[in-house]
PDB file of C-alpha atoms and ligand atoms in Angstrom:
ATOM      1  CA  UNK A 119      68.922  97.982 134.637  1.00  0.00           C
ATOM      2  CA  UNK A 120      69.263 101.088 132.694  1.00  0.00           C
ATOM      3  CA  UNK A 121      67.782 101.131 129.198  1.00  0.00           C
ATOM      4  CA  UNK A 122      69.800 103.196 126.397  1.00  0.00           C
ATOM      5  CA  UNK A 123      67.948 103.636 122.947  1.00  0.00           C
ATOM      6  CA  UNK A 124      69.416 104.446 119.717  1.00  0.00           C
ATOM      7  CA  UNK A 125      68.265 105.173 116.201  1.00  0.00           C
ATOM      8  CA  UNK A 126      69.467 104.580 112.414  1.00  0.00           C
ATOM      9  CA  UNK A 127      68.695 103.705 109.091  1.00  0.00           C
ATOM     10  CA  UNK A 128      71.810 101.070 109.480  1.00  0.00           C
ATOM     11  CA  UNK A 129      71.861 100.236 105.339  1.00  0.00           C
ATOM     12  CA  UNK A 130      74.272  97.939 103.954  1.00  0.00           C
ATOM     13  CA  UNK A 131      76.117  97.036 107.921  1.00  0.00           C
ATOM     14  CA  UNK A 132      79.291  98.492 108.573  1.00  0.00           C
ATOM     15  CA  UNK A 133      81.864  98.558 111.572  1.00  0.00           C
ATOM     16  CA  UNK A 134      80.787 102.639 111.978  1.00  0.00           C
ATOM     17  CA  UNK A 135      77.704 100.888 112.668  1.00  0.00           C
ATOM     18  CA  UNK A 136      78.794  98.026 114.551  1.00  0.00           C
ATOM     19  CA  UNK A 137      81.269 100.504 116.571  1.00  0.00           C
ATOM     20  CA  UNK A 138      78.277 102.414 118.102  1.00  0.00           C
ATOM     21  CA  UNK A 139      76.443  99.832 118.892  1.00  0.00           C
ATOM     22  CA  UNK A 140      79.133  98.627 120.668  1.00  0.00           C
ATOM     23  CA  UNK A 141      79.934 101.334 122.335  1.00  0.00           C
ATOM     24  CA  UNK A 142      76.174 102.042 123.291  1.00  0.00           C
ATOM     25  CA  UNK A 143      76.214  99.034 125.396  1.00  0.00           C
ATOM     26  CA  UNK A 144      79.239  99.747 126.844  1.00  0.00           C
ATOM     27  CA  UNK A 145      77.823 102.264 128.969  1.00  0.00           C
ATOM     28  CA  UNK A 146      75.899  99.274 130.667  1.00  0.00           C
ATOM     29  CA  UNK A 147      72.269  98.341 130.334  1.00  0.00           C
ATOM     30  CA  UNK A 148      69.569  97.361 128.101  1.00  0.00           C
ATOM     31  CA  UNK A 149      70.455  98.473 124.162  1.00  0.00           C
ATOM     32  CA  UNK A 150      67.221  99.091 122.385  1.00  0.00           C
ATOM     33  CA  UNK A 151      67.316 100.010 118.816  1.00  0.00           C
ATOM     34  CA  UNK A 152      65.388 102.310 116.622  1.00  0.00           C
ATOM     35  CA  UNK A 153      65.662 101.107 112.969  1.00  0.00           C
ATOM     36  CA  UNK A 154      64.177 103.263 110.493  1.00  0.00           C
ATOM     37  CA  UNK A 155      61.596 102.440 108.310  1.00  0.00           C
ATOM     38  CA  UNK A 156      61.721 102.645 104.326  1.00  0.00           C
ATOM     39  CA  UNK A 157      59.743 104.982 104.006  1.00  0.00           C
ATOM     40  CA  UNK A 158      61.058 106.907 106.983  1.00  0.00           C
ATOM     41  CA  UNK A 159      64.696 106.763 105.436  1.00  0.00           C
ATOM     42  CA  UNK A 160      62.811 108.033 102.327  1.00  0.00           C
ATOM     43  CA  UNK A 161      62.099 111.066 103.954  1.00  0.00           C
ATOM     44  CA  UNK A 162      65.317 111.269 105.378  1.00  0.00           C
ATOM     45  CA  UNK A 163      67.640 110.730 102.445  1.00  0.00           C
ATOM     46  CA  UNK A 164      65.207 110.743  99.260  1.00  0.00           C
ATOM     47  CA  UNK A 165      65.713 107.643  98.325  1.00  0.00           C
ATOM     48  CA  UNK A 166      65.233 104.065  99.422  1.00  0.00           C
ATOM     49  CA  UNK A 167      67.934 102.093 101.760  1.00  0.00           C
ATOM     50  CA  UNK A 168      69.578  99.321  99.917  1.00  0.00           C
ATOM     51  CA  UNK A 169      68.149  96.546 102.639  1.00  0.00           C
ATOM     52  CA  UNK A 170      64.295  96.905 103.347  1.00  0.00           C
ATOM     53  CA  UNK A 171      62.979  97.269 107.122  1.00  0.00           C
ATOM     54  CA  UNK A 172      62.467  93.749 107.816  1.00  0.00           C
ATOM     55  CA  UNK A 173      66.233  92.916 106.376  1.00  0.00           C
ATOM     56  CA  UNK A 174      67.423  95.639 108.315  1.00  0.00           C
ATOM     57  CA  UNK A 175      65.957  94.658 111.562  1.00  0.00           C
ATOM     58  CA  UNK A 176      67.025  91.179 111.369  1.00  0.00           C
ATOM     59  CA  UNK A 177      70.344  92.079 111.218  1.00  0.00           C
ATOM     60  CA  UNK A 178      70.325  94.836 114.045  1.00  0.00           C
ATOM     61  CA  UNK A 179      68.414  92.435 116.057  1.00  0.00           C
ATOM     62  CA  UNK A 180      71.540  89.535 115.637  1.00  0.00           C
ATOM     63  CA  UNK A 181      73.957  91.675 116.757  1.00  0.00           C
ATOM     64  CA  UNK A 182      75.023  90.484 119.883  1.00  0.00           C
ATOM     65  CA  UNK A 183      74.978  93.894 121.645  1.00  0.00           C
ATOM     66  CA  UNK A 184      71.546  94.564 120.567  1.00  0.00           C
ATOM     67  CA  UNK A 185      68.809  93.576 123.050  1.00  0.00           C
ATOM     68  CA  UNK A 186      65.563  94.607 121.076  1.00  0.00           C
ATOM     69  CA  UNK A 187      64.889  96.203 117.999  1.00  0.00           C
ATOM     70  CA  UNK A 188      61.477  98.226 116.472  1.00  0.00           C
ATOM     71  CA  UNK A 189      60.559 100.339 113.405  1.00  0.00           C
ATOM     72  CA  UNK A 190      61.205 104.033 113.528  1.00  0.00           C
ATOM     73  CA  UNK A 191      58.518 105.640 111.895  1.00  0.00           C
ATOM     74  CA  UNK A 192      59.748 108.910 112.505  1.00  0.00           C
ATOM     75  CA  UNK A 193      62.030 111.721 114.337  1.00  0.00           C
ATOM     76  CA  UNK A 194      58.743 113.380 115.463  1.00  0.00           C
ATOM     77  CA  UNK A 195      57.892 110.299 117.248  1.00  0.00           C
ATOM     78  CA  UNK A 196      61.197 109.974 119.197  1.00  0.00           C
ATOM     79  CA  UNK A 197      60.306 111.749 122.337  1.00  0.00           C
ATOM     80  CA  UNK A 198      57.323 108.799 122.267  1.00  0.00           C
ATOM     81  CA  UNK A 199      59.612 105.980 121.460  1.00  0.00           C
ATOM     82  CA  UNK A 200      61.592 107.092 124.288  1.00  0.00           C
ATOM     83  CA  UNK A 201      58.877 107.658 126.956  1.00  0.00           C
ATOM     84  CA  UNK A 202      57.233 104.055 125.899  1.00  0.00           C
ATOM     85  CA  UNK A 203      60.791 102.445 125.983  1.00  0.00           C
ATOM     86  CA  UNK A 204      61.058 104.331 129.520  1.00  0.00           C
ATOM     87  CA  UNK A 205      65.150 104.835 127.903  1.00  0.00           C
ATOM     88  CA  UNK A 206      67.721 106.848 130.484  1.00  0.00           C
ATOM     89  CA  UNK A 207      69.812 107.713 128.119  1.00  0.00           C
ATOM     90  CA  UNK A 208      69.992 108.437 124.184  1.00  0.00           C
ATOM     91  CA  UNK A 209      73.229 107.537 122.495  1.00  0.00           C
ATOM     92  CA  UNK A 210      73.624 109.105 118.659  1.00  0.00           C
ATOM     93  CA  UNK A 211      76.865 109.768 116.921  1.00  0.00           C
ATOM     94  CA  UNK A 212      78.302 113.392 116.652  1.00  0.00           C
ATOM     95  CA  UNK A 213      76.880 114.008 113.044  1.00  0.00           C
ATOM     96  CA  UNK A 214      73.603 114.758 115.251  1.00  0.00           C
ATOM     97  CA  UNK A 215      75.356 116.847 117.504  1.00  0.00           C
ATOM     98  CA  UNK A 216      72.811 119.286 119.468  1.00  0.00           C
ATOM     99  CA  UNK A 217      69.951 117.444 117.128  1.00  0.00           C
ATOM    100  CA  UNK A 218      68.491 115.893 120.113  1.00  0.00           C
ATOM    101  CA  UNK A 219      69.165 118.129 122.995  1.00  0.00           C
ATOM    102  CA  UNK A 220      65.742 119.047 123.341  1.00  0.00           C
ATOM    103  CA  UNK A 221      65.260 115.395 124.661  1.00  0.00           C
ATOM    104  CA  UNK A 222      67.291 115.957 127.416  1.00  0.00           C
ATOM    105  CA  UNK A 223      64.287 117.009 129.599  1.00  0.00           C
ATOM    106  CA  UNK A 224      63.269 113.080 129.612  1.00  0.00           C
ATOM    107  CA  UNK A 225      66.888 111.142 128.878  1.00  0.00           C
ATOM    108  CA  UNK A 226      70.434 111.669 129.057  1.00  0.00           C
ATOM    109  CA  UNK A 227      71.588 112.420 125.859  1.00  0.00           C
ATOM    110  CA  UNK A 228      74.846 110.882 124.608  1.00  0.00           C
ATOM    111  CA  UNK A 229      77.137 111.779 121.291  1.00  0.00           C
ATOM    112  CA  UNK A 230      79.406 109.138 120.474  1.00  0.00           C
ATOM    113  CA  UNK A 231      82.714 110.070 118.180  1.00  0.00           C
ATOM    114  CA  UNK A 232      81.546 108.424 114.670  1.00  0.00           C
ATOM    115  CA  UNK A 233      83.351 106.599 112.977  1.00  0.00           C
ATOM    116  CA  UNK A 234      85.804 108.020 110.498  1.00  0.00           C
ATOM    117  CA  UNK A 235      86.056 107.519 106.849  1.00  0.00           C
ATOM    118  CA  UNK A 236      83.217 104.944 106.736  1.00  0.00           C
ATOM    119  CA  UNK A 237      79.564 105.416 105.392  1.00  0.00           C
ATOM    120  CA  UNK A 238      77.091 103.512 103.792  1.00  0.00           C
ATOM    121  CA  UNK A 239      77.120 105.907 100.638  1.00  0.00           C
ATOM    122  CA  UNK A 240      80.857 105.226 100.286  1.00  0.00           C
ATOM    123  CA  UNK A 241      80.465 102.191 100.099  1.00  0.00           C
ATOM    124  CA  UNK A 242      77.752 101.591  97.819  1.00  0.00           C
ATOM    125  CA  UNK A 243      80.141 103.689  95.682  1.00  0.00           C
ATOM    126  CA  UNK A 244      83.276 101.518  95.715  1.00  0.00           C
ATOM    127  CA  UNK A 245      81.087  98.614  95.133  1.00  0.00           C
ATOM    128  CA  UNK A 246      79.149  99.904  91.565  1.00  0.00           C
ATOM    129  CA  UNK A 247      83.596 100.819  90.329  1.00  0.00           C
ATOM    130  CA  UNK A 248      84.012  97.453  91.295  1.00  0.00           C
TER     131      UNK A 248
HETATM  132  N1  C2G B 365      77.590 106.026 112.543  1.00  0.00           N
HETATM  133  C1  C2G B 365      78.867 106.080 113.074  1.00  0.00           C
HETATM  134  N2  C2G B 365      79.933 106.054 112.259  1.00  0.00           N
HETATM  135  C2  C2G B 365      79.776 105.972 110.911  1.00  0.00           C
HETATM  136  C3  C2G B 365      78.479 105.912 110.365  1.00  0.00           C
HETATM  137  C4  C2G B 365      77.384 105.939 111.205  1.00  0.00           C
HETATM  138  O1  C2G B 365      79.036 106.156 114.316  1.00  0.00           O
HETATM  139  N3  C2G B 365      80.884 105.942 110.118  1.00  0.00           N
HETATM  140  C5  C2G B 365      76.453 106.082 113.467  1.00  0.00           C
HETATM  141  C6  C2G B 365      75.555 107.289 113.208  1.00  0.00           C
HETATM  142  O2  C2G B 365      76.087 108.453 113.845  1.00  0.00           O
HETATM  143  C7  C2G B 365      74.236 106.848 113.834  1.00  0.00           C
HETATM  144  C8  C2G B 365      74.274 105.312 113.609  1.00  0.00           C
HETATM  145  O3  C2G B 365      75.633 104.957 113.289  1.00  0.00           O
HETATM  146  O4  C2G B 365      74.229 107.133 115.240  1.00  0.00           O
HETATM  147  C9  C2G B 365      73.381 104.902 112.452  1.00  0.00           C
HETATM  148  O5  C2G B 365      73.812 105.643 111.310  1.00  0.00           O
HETATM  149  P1  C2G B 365      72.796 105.740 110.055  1.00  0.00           P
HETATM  150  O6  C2G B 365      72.347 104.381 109.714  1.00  0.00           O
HETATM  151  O7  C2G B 365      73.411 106.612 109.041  1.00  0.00           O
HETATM  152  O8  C2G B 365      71.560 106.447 110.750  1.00  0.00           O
HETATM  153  P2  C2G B 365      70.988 107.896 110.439  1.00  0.00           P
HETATM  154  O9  C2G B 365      70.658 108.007 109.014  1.00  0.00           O
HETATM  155  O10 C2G B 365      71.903 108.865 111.077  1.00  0.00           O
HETATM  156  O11 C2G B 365      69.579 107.805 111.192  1.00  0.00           O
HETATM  157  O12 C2G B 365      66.385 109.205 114.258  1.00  0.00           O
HETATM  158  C10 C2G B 365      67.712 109.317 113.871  1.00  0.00           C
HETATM  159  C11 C2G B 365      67.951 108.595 112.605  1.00  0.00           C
HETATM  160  O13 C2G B 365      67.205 107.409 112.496  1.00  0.00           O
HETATM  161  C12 C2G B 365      69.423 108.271 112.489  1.00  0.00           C
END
């Protein structure tokens, strides 16, 4: 069965999220997930998701096209996440465009279309006007 991984800090669930999750699994296999730690997004974004990890994974993990989750501590750790998952192919949406080809020596890297006009940030800013 092939195994396709994917990674995201996947604050405050929305279909852009749901859509490539979706869509990952589409392309038939095992979905594993990457969610990324607090203090990972930290780094990422400078500040801290709205949902902590554990909230985070809970919900990734109930989502019906999700077949495992674990932390993501980092993106230097990827190429290890992905050799220890034994993943054949990478699926990340097209804001990470080229981001990841340097994986493509150990997995088939995918970029799925994003989503348009949805983001967590967005969000979180209609909902403090509301
Ligand atoms: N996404 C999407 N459409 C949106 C928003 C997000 O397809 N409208 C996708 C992103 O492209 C990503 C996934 O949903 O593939 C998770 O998005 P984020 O939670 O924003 O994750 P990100 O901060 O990009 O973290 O190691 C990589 C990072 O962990 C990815």
């Amino acid at each position: 069965m092939k195994k396709i991984i994917t990674f995201g800090t996947f604050d405050v669930f929305h279909i852009g999220h749901l859509n490539i999750l979706r869509r990952a699994k589409e392309l038939g296999g095992t979905l594993i997930v990457g969610v990324s730690s607090d203090d990972f997004s930290f780094k990422k974004k400078g500040r801290f998701p709205f949902y902590q990890e554990n909230e985070r994974l809970s919900i990734i993990s109930g989502i019906k096209y999700v077949d495992s989750v674990f932390l993501e501590e980092s993106l230097e750790l990827k190429i290890e996440y992905i050799k220890k998952y034994k993943a054949d192919v990478l699926v990340m949406g097209d804001d990470w465009t080229g981001k990841f080809d340097y994986l493509s020596k150990i997995t088939n890297v995918i970029y799925l279309e994003r989503t348009p006009t949805v983001s967590t940030s967005s969000i979180i800013e209609v909902i403090k006007k509301f």
